[in-house]
Structure formats: C-alpha cells, structure tokens
Tab-separated table of C-alpha atoms (C1' of nucleotides) in Angstrom:
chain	number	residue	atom	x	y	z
A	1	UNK	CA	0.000	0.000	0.000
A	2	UNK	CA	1.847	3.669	0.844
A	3	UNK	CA	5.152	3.504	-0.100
A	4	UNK	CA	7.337	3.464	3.152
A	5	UNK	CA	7.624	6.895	4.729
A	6	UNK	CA	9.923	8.806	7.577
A	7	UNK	CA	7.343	8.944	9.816
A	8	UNK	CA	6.215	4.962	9.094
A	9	UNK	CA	9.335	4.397	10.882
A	10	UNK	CA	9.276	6.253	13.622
A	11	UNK	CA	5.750	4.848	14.388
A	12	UNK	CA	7.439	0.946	14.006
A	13	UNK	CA	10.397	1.854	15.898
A	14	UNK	CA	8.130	3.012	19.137
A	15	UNK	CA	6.163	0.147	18.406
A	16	UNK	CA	8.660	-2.326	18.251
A	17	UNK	CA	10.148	-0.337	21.799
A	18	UNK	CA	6.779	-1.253	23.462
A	19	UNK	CA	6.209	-4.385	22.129
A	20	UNK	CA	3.440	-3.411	20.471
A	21	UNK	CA	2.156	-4.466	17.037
A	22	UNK	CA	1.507	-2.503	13.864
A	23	UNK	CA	-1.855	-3.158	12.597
A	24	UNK	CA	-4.156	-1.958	9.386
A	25	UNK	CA	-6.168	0.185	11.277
A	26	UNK	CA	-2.839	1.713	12.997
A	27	UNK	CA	-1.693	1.971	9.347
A	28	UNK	CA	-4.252	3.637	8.102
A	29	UNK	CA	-4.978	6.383	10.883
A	30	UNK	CA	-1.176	7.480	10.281
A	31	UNK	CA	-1.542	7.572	6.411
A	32	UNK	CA	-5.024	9.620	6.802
A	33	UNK	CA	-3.110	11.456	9.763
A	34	UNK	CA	-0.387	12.543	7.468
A	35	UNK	CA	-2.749	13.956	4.774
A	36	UNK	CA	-3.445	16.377	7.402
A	37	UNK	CA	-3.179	19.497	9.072
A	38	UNK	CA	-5.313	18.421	11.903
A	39	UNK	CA	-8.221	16.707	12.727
A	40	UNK	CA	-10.465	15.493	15.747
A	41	UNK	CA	-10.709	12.242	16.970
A	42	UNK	CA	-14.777	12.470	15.107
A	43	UNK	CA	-13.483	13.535	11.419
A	44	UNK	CA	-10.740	11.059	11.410
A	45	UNK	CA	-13.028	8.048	12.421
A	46	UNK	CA	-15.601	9.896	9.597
A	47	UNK	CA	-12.778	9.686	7.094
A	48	UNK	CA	-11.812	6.185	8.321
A	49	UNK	CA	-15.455	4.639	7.902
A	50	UNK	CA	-15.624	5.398	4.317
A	51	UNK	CA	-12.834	2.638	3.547
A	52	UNK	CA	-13.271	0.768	6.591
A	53	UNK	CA	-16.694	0.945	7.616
A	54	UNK	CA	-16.143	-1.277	10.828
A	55	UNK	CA	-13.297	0.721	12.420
A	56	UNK	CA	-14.129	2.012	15.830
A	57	UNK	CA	-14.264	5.587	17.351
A	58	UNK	CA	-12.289	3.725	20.439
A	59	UNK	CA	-9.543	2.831	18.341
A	60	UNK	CA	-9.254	5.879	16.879
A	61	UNK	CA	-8.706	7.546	19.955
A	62	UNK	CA	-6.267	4.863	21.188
A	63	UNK	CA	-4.256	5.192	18.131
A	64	UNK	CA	-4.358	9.328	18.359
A	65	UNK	CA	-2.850	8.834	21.655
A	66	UNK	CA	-0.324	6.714	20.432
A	67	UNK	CA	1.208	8.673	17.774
A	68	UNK	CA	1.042	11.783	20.442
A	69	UNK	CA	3.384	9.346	22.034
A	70	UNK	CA	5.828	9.060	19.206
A	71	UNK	CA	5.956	12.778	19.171
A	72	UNK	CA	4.001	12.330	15.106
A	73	UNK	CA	0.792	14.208	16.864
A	74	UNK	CA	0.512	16.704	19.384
A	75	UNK	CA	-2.919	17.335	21.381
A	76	UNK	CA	-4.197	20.377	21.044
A	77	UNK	CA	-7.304	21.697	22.815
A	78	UNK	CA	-9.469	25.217	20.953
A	79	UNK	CA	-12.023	26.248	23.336
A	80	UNK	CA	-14.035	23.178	24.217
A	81	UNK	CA	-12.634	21.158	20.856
A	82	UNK	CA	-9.838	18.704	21.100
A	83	UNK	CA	-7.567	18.615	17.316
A	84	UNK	CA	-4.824	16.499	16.887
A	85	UNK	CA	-2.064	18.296	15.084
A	86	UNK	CA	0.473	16.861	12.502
A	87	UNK	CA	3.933	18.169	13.972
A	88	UNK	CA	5.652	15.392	12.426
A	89	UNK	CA	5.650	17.380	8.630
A	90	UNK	CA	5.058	21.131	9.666
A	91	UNK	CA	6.829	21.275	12.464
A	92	UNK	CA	5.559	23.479	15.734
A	93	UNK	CA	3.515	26.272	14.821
A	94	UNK	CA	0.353	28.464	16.157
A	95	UNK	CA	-3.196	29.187	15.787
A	96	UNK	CA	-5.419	32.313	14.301
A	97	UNK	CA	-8.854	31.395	14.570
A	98	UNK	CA	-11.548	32.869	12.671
A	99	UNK	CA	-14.475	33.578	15.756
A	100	UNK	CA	-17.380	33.741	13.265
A	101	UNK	CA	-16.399	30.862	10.746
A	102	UNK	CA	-13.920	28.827	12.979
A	103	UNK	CA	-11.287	28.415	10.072
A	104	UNK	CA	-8.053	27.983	11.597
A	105	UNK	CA	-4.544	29.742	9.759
A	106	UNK	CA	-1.781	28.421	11.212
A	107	UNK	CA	1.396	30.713	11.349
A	108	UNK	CA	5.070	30.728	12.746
A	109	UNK	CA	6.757	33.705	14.460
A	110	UNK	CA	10.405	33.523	15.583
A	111	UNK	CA	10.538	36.674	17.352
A	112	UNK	CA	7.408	35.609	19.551
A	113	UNK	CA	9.277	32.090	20.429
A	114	UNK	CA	12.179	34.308	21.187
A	115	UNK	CA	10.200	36.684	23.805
A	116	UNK	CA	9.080	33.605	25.288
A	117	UNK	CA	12.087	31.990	25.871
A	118	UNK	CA	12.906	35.137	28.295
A	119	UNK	CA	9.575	35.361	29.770
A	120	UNK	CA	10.356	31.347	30.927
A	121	UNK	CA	13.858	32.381	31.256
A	122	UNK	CA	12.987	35.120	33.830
A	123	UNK	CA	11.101	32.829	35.716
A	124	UNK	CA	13.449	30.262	35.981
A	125	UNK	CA	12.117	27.957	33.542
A	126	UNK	CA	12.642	25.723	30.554
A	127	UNK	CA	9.655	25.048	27.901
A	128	UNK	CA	8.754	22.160	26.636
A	129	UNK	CA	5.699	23.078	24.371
A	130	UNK	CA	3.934	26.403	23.883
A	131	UNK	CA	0.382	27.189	22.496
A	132	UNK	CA	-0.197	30.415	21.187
A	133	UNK	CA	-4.184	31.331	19.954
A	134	UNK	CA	-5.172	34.480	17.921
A	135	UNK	CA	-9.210	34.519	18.096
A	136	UNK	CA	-10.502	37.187	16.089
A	137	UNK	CA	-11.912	37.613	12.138
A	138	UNK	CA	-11.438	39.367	9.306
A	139	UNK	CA	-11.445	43.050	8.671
A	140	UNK	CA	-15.744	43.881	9.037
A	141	UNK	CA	-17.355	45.414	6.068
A	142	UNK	CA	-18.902	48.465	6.460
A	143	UNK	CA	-22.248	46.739	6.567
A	144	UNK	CA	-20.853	44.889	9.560
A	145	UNK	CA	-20.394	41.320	8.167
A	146	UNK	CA	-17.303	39.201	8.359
A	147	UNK	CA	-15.389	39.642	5.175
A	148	UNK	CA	-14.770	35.686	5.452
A	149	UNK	CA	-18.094	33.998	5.520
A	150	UNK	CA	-20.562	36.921	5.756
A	151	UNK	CA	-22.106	36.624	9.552
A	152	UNK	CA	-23.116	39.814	11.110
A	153	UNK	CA	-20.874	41.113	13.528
A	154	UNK	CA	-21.616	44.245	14.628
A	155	UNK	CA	-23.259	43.322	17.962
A	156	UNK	CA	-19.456	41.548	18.888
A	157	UNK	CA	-17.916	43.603	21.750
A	158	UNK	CA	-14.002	43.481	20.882
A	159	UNK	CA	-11.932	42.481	24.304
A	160	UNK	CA	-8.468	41.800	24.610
B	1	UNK	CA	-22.493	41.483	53.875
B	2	UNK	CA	-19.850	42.224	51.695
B	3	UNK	CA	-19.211	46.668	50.933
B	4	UNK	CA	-20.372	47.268	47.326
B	5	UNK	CA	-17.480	47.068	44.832
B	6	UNK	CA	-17.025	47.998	41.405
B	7	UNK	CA	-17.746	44.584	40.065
B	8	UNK	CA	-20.864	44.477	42.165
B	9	UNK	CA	-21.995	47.476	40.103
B	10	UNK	CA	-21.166	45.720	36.951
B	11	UNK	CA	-23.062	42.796	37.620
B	12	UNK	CA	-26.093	44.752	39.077
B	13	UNK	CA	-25.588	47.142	35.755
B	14	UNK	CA	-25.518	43.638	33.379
B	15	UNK	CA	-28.493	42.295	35.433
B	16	UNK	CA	-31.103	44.745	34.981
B	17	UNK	CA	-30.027	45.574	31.689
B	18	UNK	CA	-31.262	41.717	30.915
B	19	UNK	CA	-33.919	41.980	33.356
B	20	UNK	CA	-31.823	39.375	35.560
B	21	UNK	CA	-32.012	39.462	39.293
B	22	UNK	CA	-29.359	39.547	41.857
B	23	UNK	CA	-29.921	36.791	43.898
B	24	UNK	CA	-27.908	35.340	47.469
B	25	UNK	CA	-26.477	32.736	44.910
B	26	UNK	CA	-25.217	35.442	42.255
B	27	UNK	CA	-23.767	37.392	45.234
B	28	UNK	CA	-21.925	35.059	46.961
B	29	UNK	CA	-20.295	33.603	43.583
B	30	UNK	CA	-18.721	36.857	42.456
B	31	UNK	CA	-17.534	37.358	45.913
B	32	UNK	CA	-15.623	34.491	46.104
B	33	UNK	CA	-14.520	34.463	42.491
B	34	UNK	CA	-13.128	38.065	43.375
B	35	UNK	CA	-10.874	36.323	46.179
B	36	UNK	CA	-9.609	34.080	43.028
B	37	UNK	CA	-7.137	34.461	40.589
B	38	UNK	CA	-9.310	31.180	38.645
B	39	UNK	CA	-10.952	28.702	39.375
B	40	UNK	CA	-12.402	25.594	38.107
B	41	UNK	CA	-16.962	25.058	38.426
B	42	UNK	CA	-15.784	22.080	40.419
B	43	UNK	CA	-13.429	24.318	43.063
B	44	UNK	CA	-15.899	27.083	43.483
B	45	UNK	CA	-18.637	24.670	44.147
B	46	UNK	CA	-16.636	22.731	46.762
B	47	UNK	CA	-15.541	26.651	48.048
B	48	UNK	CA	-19.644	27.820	48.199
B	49	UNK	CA	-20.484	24.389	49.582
B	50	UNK	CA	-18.881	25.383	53.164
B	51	UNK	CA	-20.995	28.087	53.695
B	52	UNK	CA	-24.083	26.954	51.962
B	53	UNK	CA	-24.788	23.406	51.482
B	54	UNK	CA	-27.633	23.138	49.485
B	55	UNK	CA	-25.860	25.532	46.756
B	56	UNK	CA	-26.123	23.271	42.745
B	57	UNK	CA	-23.537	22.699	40.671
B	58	UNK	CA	-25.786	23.761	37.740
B	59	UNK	CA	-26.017	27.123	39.323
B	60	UNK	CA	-22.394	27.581	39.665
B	61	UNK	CA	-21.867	26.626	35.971
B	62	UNK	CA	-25.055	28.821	35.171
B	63	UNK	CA	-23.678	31.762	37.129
B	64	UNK	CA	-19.487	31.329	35.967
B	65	UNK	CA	-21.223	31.528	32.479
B	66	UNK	CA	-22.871	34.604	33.494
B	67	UNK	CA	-19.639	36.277	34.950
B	68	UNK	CA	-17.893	35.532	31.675
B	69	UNK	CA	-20.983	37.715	29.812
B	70	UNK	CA	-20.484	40.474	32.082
B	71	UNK	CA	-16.946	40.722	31.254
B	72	UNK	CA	-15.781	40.066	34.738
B	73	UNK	CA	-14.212	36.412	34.422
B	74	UNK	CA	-13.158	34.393	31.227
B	75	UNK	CA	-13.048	30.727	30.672
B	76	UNK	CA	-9.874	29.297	29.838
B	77	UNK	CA	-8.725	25.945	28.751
B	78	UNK	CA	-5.736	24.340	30.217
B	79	UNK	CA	-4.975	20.892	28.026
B	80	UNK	CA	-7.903	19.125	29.691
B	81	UNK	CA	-9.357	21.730	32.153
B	82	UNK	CA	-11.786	24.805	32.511
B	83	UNK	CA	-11.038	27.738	34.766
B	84	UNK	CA	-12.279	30.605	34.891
B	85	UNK	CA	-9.946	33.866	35.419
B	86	UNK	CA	-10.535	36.818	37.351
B	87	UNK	CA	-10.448	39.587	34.943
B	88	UNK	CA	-11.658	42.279	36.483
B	89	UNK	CA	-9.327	43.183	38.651
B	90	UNK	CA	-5.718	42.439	37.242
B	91	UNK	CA	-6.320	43.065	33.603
B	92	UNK	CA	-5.310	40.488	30.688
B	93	UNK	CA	-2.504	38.191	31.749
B	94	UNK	CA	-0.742	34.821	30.274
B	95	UNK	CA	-0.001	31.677	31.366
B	96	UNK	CA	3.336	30.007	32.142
B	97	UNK	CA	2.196	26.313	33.639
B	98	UNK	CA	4.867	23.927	35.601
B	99	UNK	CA	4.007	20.515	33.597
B	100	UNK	CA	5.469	18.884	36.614
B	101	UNK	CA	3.274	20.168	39.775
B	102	UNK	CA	0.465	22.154	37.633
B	103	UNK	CA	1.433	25.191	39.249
B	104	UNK	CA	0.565	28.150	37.248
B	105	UNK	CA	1.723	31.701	36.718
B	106	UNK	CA	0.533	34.802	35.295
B	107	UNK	CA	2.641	37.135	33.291
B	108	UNK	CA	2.312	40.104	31.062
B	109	UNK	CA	4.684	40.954	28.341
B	110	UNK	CA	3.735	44.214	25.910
B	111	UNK	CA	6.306	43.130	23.029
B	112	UNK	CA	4.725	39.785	22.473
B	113	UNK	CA	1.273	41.406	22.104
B	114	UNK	CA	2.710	43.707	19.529
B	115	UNK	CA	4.108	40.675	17.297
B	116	UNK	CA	0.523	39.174	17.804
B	117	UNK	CA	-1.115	42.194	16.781
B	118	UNK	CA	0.753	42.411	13.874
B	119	UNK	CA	0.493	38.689	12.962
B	120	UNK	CA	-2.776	39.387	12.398
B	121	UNK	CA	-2.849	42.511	10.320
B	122	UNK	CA	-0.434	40.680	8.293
B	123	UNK	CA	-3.739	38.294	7.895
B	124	UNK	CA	-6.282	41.052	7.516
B	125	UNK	CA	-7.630	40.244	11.013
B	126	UNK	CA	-8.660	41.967	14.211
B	127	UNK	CA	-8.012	40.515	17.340
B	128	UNK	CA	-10.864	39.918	19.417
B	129	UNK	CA	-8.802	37.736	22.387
B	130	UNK	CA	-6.288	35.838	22.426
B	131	UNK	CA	-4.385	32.896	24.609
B	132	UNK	CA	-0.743	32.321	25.520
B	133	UNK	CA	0.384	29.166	27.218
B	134	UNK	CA	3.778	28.560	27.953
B	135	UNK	CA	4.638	24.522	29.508
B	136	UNK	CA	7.335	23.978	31.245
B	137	UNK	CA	9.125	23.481	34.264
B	138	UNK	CA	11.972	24.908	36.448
B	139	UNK	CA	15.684	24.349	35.759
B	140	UNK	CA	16.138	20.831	36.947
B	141	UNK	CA	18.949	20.277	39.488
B	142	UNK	CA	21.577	18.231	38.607
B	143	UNK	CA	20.139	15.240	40.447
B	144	UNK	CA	17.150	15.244	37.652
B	145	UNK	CA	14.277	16.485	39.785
B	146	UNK	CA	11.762	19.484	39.360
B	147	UNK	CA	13.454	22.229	41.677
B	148	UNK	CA	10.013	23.216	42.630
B	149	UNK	CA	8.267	19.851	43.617
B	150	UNK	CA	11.212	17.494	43.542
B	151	UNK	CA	9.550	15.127	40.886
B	152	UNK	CA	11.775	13.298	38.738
B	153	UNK	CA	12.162	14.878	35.495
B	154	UNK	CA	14.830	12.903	34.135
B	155	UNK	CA	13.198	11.098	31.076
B	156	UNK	CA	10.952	13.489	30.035
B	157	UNK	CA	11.696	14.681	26.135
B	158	UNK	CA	12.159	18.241	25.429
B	159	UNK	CA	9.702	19.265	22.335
B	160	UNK	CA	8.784	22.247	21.400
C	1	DG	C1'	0.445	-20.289	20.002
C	2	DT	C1'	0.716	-16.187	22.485
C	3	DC	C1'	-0.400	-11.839	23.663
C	4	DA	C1'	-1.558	-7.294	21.838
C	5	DT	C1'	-5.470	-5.259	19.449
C	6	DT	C1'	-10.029	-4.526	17.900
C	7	DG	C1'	-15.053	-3.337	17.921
C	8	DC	C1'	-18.677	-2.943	20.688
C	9	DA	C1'	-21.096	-1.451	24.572
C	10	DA	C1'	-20.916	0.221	29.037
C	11	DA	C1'	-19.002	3.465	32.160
C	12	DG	C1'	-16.803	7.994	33.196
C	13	DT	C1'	-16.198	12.915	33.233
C	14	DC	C1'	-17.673	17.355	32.591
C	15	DT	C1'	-21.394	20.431	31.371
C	16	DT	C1'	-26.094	21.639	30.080
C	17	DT	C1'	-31.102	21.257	30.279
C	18	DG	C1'	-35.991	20.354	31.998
C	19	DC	C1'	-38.860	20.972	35.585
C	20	DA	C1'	-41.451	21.944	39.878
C	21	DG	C1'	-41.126	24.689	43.707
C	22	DG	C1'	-39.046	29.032	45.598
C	23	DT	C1'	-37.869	34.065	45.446
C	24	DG	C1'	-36.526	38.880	44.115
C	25	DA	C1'	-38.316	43.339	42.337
D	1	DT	C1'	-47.871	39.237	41.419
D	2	DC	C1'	-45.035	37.193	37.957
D	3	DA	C1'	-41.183	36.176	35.615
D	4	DC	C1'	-36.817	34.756	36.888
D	5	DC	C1'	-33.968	31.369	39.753
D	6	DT	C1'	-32.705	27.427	42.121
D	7	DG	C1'	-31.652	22.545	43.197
D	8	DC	C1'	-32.188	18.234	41.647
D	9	DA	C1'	-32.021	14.710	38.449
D	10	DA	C1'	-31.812	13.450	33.846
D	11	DA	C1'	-29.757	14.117	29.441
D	12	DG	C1'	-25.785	15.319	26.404
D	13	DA	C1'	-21.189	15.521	24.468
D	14	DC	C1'	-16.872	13.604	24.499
D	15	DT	C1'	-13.536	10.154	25.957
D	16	DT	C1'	-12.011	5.973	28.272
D	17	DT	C1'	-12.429	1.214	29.799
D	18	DG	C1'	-13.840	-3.859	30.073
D	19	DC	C1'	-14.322	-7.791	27.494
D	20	DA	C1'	-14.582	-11.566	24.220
D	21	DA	C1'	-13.197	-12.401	19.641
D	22	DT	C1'	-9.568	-11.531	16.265
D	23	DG	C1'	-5.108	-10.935	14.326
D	24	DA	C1'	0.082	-9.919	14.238
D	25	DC	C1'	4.467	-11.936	14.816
DNA sequence: GTCATTGCAAAGTCTTTGCAGGTGA
DNA sequence: TCACCTGCAAAGACTTTGCAATGAC
C-alpha cells in the first residue's frame, strides 16, 4: 500500500520499543493522519469509515494517543474542541482562529518564540511546548459582516 | 455582607439591563470568584459548599457563564481543564504552567502582544482575544528532579 | 500459540437542560 | 404578582475502559 515513509518508521520503531504491534487500522490512521493538518478524533473516524466501515471511534482515539506518544501528533485543545495536530511534517507552529467561521490559519513567528524563551527564562524555567491562539476575524465590512463567511458582527464587543 | 465594589456594580448594571435578578447565589459567587485568581466550576462549588450546602452545581456553571458575559471572568482551557480567570481586577494576563506540579503563573509581556497584533494585520484580522500558554518546568537540578516539587524529570523529552 | 489489538457497549467525566417549587423586584 | 432562579435529576457531548473475539508476529 503507501510507499514506506519517515514517519512509518518512527511509528514501528516506538512500536517495536513497546512491544506493540503494527496493525491496518494503525496503518491507516497514520496515512489519513499525514494527509493532514489536523483533525479530531470524530473527522478522522468519519474519514476512516468510508474505507473501513467497521473501524471504531475507540480505536481511533487509542491510536491518536499513540502517535502523540511518538511525538508524530501533538494534542491540542481550541475552546471546548480537542484537534490532533500533525507536527511530524510542519513542524511546531500556532493558531489564528476565525471567531465567526472557525477556520483555523496556522502561522510561525520567531521573534514571539524568542520573547518567550525570556519570559520562561525570567522565571526560571525551561519550555517544553507552547500554544499560542489568535481569536478574532477578518477586517468587518462596512455593513458589519465578516469579510470571510458573511455573519453579522456588529453586535461583537471586541476584548483583549 | 460584603461593601459594594465595582464589580458588584457591573453585575447589578448587566443584570437589569437583561432583566436578571441579583440573587444570594449570584452574590456570593462573584464574591468568592473576586478572592480568586481562577478557578475551576468544580473548586468554586466545593468553596460555596462550606458556607451553603444546598448551593447546585448547575447554578455555579449557570452563574461562571454569566460572569464571563459580564466581562468580569473568562473561561480558559488548560490541556484538559476549565477555569475561569478573574479579569476584572488584574487586567489580561498569560499563562506560564509547571508541567510537573500544575502550578501556574501569570505574566504580562507588551512586546509579544505587539508581534501578535501584527500577525494578524499581516492576515487582515482583528483581534478579538487571544491565549498564551507557555509549559514547562523549572531548571532541573543536577540530580534530575523538578526544583520546585522534587519530581523526577529525568526522562521526560524536550519538544517544542 | 501467544499476547496485543479490535469493535462494541458500558461506564466515566464534565457540562447543560428540563422541571417543579421558591424568590426577588 | 409574575417572571426569573434554584436545586435536583436526567440528558448530552466527548472520551475511556472492560471484554470476548480476532489478528500480528
């Protein structure tokens, strides 16, 4: 099936660590997980179900969890919605999110990782992961809809 | 019972506005989620509990909620968890959160809200709130263990 | 053949909702 | 008075767990 890929390895290598066995199903949640940016447990056992129409939501979450532990996915939580994010391909980065459409932009700012690194440094600490969320929307037309998908805003009180 | 305050006002003001009514329960929620810097529905429950027994979880969820529309608390999501932070009296903050004891503090740093600011003019958007978590933990000592709680820290991977 | 894994269903956790009786303005 | 509130219990959303059958090595 998919021709054998970095991240393939690093799954069998932590699998082979833990005794653990590769299976289709773990197969096929990586190769769907790679495809992506990010997804929730739900729209990856959606996406799963069309070829595999007996896969269950529990494995699905089982395997999430694993590649989290092979450092492939990283758990991310938006307001009350949990995403798994592909940090295997894109490397770390952060969130802008869209409050009237929910689209999600994800972007990369060294200077910000930099100002952290003193903030932690200040207080005596080393990171090991940061999460950084921009909730807001696009520019409002002058009729006071969201230049993105159109929903009125003009009753939104802006807080910082 | 407790001298009027500011906040009082502004959940008096945000009550008859919606033709709400300030009740014992309303009353003695704000005043101990003044005493807070956050807390979760589950801790200020437990905290109204001592003084009032027959006080429902539903109300303190119903009434948190209610804070948050007044402007005077926010929710916030830690990984798995809901608090609610005092706004009202020290202003936006951010998070730096020990990943070894849970311990969190608040911090405040202009320059990074700057960047942010201009990430997102850079993507045509205006902020409307945003979240900064930093994870980590303090310097470990050379025997491996967190300088703050004396966990062992010694095979825990560094990502970021 | 052995032991991890799977799918299912049941159980958990956290939060919201429906309702009948109580209460503030 | 009268609509809003409350506490309780039930329902929901999301996630984890127990278990018997299945499958990887």
């Amino acid at each position: 099936m998919a021709k054998p890929t970095k991240e393939l390895d690093i799954l069998k290598h932590h699998l082979s660590k833990n005794n653990l066995k590769l299976t289709r199903q773990r197969e096929n949640i990586l190769t769907t997980f790679l495809k992506m940016e990010h997804v929730t447990a739900e729209q990856m056992y959606r996406l799963l179900a069309k070829k595999d129409p007996h896969i269950g939501l529990a494995t699905v979450y089982r395997t999430l969890k694993l590649l989290c532990e092979t450092g492939l996915a990283q758990e991310q939580h938006f307001g009350t919605q949990t995403q798994f994010d592909n940090v295997a391909h894109k490397g770390h980065h952060d969130h802008l999110i869209c409050t009237t459409c929910d689209k999600i932009i994800e972007f990369e700012n060294c200077q910000i990782e930099e100002l952290q690194e003193e903030v932690a440094r200040k207080n005596g600490f080393t990171i090991r992961t940061h999460k950084l969320e921009l909730y807001g929307n696009p520019v409002q037309l002058s009729s006071g809809e969201c230049k993105n998908c159109g929903k009125d805003l003009s009753n939104q009180d802006v807080r910082r």
